[in-house]
Coordinates of C-alpha atoms in Angstrom, one line a residue:
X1 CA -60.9 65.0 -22.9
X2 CA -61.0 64.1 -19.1
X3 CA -62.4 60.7 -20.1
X4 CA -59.5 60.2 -22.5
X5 CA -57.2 60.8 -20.3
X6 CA -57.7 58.6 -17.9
X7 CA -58.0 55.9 -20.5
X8 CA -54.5 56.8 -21.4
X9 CA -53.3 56.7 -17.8
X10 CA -55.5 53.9 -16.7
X11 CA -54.0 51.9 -19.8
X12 CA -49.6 53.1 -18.7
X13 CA -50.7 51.8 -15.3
X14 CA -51.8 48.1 -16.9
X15 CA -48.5 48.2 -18.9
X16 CA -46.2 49.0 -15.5
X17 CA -48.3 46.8 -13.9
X18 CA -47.6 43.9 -16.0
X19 CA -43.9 44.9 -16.6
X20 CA -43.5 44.8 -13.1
X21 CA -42.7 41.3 -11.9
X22 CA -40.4 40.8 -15.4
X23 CA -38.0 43.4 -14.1
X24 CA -38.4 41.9 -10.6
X25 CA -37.5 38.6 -11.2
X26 CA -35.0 38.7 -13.7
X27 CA -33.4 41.4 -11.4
X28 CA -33.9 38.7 -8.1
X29 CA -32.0 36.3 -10.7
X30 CA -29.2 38.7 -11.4
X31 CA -28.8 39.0 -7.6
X32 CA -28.4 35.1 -7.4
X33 CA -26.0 35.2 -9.7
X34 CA -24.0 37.9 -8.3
X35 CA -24.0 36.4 -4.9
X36 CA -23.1 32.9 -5.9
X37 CA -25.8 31.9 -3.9
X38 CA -26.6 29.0 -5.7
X39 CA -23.3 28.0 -7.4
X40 CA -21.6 28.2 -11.0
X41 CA -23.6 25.6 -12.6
X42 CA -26.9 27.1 -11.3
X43 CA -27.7 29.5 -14.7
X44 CA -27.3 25.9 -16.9
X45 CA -29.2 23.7 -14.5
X46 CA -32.2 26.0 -14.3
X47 CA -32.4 26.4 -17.9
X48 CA -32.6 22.3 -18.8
X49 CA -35.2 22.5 -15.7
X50 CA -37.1 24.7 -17.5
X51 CA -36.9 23.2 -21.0
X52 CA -37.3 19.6 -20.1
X53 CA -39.5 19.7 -17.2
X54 CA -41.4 23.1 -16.2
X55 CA -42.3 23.9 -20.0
X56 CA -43.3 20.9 -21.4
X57 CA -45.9 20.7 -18.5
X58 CA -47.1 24.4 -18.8
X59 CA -47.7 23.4 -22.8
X60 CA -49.3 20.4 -22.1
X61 CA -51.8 21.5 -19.7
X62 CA -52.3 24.6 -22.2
X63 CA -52.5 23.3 -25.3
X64 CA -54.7 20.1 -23.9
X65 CA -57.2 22.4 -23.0
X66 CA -57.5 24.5 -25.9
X67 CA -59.7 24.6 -29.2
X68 CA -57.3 24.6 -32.3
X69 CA -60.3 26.1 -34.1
X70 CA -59.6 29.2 -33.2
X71 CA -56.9 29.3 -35.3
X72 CA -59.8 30.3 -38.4
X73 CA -60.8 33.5 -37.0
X74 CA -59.6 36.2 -39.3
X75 CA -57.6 38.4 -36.8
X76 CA -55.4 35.2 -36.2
X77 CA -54.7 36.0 -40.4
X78 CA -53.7 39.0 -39.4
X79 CA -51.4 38.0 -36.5
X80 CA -50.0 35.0 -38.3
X81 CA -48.7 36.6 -41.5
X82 CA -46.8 39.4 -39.6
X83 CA -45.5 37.0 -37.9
X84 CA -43.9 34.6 -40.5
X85 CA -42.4 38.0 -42.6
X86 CA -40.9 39.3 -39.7
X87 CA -39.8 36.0 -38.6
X88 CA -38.7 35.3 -41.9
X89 CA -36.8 38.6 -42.3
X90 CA -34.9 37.9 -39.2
X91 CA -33.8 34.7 -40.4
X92 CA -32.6 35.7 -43.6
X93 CA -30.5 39.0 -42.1
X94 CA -28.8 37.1 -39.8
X95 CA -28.0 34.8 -42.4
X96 CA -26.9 37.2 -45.1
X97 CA -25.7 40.8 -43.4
X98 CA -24.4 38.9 -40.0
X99 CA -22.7 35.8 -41.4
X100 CA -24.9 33.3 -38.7
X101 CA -25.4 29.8 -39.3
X102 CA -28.5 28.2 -39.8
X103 CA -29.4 27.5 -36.0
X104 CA -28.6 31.2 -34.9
X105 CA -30.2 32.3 -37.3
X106 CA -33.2 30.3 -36.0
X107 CA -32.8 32.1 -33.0
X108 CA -32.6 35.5 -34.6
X109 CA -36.1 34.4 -36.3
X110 CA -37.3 33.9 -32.7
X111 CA -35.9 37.0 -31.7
X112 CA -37.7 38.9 -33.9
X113 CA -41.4 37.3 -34.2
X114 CA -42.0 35.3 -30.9
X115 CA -44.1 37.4 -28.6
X116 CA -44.2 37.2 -24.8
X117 CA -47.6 35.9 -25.3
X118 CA -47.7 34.5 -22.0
X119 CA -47.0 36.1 -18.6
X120 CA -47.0 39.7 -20.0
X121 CA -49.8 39.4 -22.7
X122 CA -52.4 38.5 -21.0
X123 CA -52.2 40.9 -17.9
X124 CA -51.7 43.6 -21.0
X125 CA -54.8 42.1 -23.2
X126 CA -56.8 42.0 -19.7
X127 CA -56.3 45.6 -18.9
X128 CA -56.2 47.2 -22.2
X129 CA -58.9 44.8 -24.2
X130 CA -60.7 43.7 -21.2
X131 CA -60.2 39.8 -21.9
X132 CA -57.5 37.5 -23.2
X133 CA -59.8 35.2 -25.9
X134 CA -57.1 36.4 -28.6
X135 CA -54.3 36.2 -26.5
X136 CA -55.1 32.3 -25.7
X137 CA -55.3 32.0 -29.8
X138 CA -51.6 33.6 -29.8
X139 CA -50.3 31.5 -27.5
X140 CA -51.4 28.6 -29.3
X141 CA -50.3 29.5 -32.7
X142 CA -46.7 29.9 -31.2
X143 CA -46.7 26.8 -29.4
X144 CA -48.2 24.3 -32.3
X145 CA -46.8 26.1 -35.4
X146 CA -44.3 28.6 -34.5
X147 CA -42.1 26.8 -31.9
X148 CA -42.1 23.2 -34.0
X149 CA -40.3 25.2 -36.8
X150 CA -37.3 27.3 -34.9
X151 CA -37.2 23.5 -33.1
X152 CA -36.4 21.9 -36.4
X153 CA -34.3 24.7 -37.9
X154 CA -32.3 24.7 -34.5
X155 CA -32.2 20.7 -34.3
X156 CA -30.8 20.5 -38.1
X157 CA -28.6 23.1 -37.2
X158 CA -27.2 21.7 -34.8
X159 CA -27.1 17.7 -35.5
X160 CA -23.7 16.4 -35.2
X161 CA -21.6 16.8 -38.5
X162 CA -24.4 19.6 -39.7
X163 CA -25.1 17.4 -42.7
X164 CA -21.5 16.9 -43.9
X165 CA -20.1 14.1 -45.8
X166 CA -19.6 12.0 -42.5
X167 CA -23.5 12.2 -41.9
X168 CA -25.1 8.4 -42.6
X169 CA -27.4 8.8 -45.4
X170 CA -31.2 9.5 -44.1
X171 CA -29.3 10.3 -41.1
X172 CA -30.8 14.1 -41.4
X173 CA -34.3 12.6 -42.1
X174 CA -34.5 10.2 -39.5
X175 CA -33.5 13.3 -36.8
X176 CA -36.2 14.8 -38.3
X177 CA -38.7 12.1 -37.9
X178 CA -37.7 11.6 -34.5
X179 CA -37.4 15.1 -33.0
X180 CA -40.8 14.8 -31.5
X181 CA -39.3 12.4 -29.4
X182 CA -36.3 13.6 -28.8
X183 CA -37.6 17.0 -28.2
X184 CA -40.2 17.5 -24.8
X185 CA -41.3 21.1 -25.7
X186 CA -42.8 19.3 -29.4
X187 CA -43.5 16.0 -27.7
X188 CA -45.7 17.8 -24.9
X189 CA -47.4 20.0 -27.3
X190 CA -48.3 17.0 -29.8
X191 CA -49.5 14.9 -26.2
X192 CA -51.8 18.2 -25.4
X193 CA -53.1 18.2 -29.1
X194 CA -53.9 14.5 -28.9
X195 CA -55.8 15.1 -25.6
X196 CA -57.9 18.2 -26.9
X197 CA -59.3 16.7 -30.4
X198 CA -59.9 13.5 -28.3
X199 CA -61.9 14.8 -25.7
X200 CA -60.1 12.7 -23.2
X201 CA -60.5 13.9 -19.3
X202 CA -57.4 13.5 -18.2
X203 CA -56.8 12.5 -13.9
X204 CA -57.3 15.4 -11.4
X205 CA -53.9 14.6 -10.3
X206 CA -52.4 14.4 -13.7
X207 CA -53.1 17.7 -14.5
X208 CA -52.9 19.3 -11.4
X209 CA -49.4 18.1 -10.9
X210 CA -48.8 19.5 -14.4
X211 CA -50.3 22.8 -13.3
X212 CA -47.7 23.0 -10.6
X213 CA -45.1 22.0 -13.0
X214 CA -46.0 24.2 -15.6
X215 CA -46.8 27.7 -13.0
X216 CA -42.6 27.2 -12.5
X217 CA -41.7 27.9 -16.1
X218 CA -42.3 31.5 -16.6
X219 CA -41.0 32.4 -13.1
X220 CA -37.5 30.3 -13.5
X221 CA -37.0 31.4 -17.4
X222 CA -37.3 34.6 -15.8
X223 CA -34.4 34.2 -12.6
X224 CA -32.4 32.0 -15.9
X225 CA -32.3 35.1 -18.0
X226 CA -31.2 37.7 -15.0
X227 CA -28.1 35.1 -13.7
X228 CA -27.3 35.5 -17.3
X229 CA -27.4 39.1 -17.3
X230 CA -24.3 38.5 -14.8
X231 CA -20.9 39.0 -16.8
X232 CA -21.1 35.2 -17.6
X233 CA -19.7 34.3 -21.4
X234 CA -23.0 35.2 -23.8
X235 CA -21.9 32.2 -25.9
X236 CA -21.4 28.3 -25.9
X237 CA -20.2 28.9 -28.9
X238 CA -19.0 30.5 -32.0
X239 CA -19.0 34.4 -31.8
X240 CA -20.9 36.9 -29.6
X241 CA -23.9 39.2 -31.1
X242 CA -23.0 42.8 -31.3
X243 CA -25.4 46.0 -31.0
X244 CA -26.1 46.0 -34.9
X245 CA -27.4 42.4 -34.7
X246 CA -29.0 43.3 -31.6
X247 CA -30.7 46.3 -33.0
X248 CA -32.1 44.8 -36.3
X249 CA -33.8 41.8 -34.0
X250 CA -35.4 44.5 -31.9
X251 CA -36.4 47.0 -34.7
X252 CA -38.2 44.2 -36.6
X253 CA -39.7 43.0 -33.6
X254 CA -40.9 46.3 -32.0
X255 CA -41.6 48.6 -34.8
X256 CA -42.3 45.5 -38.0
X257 CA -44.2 43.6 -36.7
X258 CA -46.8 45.6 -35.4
X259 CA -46.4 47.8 -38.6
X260 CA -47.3 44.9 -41.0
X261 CA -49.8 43.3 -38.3
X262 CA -51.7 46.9 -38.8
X263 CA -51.2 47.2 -42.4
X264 CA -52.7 42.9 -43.1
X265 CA -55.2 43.7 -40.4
X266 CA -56.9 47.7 -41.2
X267 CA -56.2 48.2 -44.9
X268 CA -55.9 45.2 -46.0
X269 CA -58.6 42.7 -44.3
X270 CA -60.7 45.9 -42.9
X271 CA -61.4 44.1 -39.8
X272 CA -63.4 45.8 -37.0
X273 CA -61.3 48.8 -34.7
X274 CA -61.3 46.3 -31.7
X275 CA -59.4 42.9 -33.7
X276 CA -57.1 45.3 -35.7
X277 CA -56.1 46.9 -31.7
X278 CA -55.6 43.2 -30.6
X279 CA -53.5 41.8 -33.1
X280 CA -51.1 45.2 -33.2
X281 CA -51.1 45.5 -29.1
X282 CA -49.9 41.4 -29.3
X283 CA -47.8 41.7 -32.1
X284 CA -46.1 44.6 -30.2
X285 CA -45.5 42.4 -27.4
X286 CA -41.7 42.1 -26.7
X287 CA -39.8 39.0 -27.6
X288 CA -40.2 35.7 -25.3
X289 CA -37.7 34.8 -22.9
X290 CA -38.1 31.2 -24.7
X291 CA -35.6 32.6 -27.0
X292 CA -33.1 32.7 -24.6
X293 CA -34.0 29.1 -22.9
X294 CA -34.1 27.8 -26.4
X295 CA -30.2 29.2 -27.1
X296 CA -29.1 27.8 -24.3
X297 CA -30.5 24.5 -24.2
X298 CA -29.0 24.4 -28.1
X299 CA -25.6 25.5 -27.2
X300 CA -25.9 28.9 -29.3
X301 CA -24.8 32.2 -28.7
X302 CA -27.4 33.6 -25.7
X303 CA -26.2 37.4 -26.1
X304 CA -28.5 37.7 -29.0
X305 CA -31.6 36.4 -27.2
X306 CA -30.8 37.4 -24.2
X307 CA -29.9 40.9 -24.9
X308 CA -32.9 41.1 -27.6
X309 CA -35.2 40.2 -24.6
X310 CA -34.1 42.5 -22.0
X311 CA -34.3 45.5 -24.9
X312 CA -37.1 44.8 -26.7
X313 CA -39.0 44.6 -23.6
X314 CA -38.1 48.8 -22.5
X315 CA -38.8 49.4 -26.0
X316 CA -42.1 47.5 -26.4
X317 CA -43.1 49.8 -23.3
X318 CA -43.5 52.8 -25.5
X319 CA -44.9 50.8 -28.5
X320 CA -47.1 49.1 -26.3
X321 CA -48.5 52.6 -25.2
X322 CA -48.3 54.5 -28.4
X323 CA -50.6 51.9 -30.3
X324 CA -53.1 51.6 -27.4
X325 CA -53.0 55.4 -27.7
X326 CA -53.0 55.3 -31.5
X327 CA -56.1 52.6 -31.7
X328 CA -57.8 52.4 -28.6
X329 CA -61.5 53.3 -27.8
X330 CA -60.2 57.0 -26.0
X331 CA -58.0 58.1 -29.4

């Protein structure tokens, strides 16, 4: 019993740990904000930094570094199908109890499937797993198939006209065909992709510069999301999220996800205790703050993201707990 015990308090201590510098730097960003330290336009500018520049650079060195054969291992199965149904759910109840176009509702997908894989996975999968192998595998599932279809739901969503009458014909299929261009987040992903099943060595400077680059992402989207926080309009346009909307995004991700991720991954692939804990402590992971950058950057209503951030990350502290409770070595 001692020994469990201090499994259990060993494992809260990883999860405050990691929380940590999430409620630190979106609160540092709040503070900006209030203080007007860096001016009105500050929260917009930030966030086209981080979607044109700091992102792209972070994905690019990730993703060029990586093995996309990962993708075949059969806890990524796992993983990937709760992740398309919940994302899928969330699409389709925006869409038909909340009334939200097809971009928002893209967003509302996001909110409820994309996992903070990044800066608060991998200190959780470190201390709790004792490595981040399937953590790197989330990451890039997410950033080669997940991301490159919210991207083209929010880019035909948004495309002038929507696909009215007034569009040119093949106008909608030509945006399509060009959105890796147009789009740095796909483009830098694709360029990555290229440079992994190439084996090209890339510069020491190239992709040290990129690490610099890409090491200001997480910390900016962070700051981005707290000056939001600060009684600023949540919307571009069109109408503001309310609690309901806000609630179903978090209940799907927090408490669906994982639920189904356990469910494809115990009864139904019977995979060993330690891949069925991974893929339900990730899929527990709160949503991404990429949600909120992604709003933004697409002129959409932000409340949604933003709020479905800020709560699904105090809830995911006590789903994050009960399933390493529930699953882990000391149950």
């Amino acid at each position: 019993m001692p020994d469990g015990r201090t499994g259990i308090m060993a494992g809260m201590h990883a999860l405050l740990s990691a929380f940590a510098p999430i409620w630190i730097l979106t609160g540092i960003g709040y503070a900006v904000a209030r203080s007007g330290l860096l001016g009105a336009q500050a929260e917009a500018v930030l966030g086209r930094f981080v979607f044109h520049v700091a992102m792209p650079a972070a994905l690019f060195t990730m993703v060029s570094g990586s093995h996309p054969s990962a993708f075949a291992h059969p806890s990524m199965v796992a993983f990937a199908a709760a992740t398309a149904l919940v994302s899928a759910l969330g699409f389709v109840v925006a869409r038909r109890f909340f009334g939200r176009g097809r971009a928002d509702a893209a967003i509302s997908s996001m909110a409820s499937g994309y996992v903070n894989s990044a800066n608060l996975g991998i200190p959780v999968a470190v201390q709790v797993l004792g490595d981040a192998s399937f953590v790197a595998q989330v990451i890039l599932f997410q950033v080669l198939l997940v991301s490159p279809v919210i991207l083209t739901l929010l880019d035909s969503g948004t495309r002038p006209g929507g696909g009215a009458a007034g569009e040119r014909p093949g106008g909608g299929l030509r945006r399509m065909l060009t959105m890796p261009v147009r789009n740095p987040i796909i483009m830098a992903s694709l360029l990555g992709l290229a440079v992994s099943v190439t084996g090209l060595r890339l510069p020491a400077a190239l992709t040290h510069s990129c690490d610099l680059l890409g090491a200001a992402a997480v910390p900016t989207a962070l700051v981005t999301l707290g000056m939001s926080l600060h009684g600023g309009p949540a919307a571009a346009t069109g109408r503001v999220a309310g609690r309901a909307e806000v609630g179903a995004a978090v209940a799907l991700k927090t408490l669906a996800q994982p639920l189904i991720a356990y469910a494809v991954a115990g009864p139904l692939l019977h995979l060993p205790d330690h891949q069925v804990l991974a893929v339900v402590l990730c899929s527990a992971l709160p949503t991404a703050q990429n949600a909120f950058i992604y709003a933004r950057e697409y002129g959409l209503d932000t409340g949604l993201a933003r709020n479905g951030v800020v709560a699904s990350t105090v809830v995911s502290m006590v789903t994050l707990s009960f399933a390493t409770w529930a699953l882990g070595p000391n149950r």
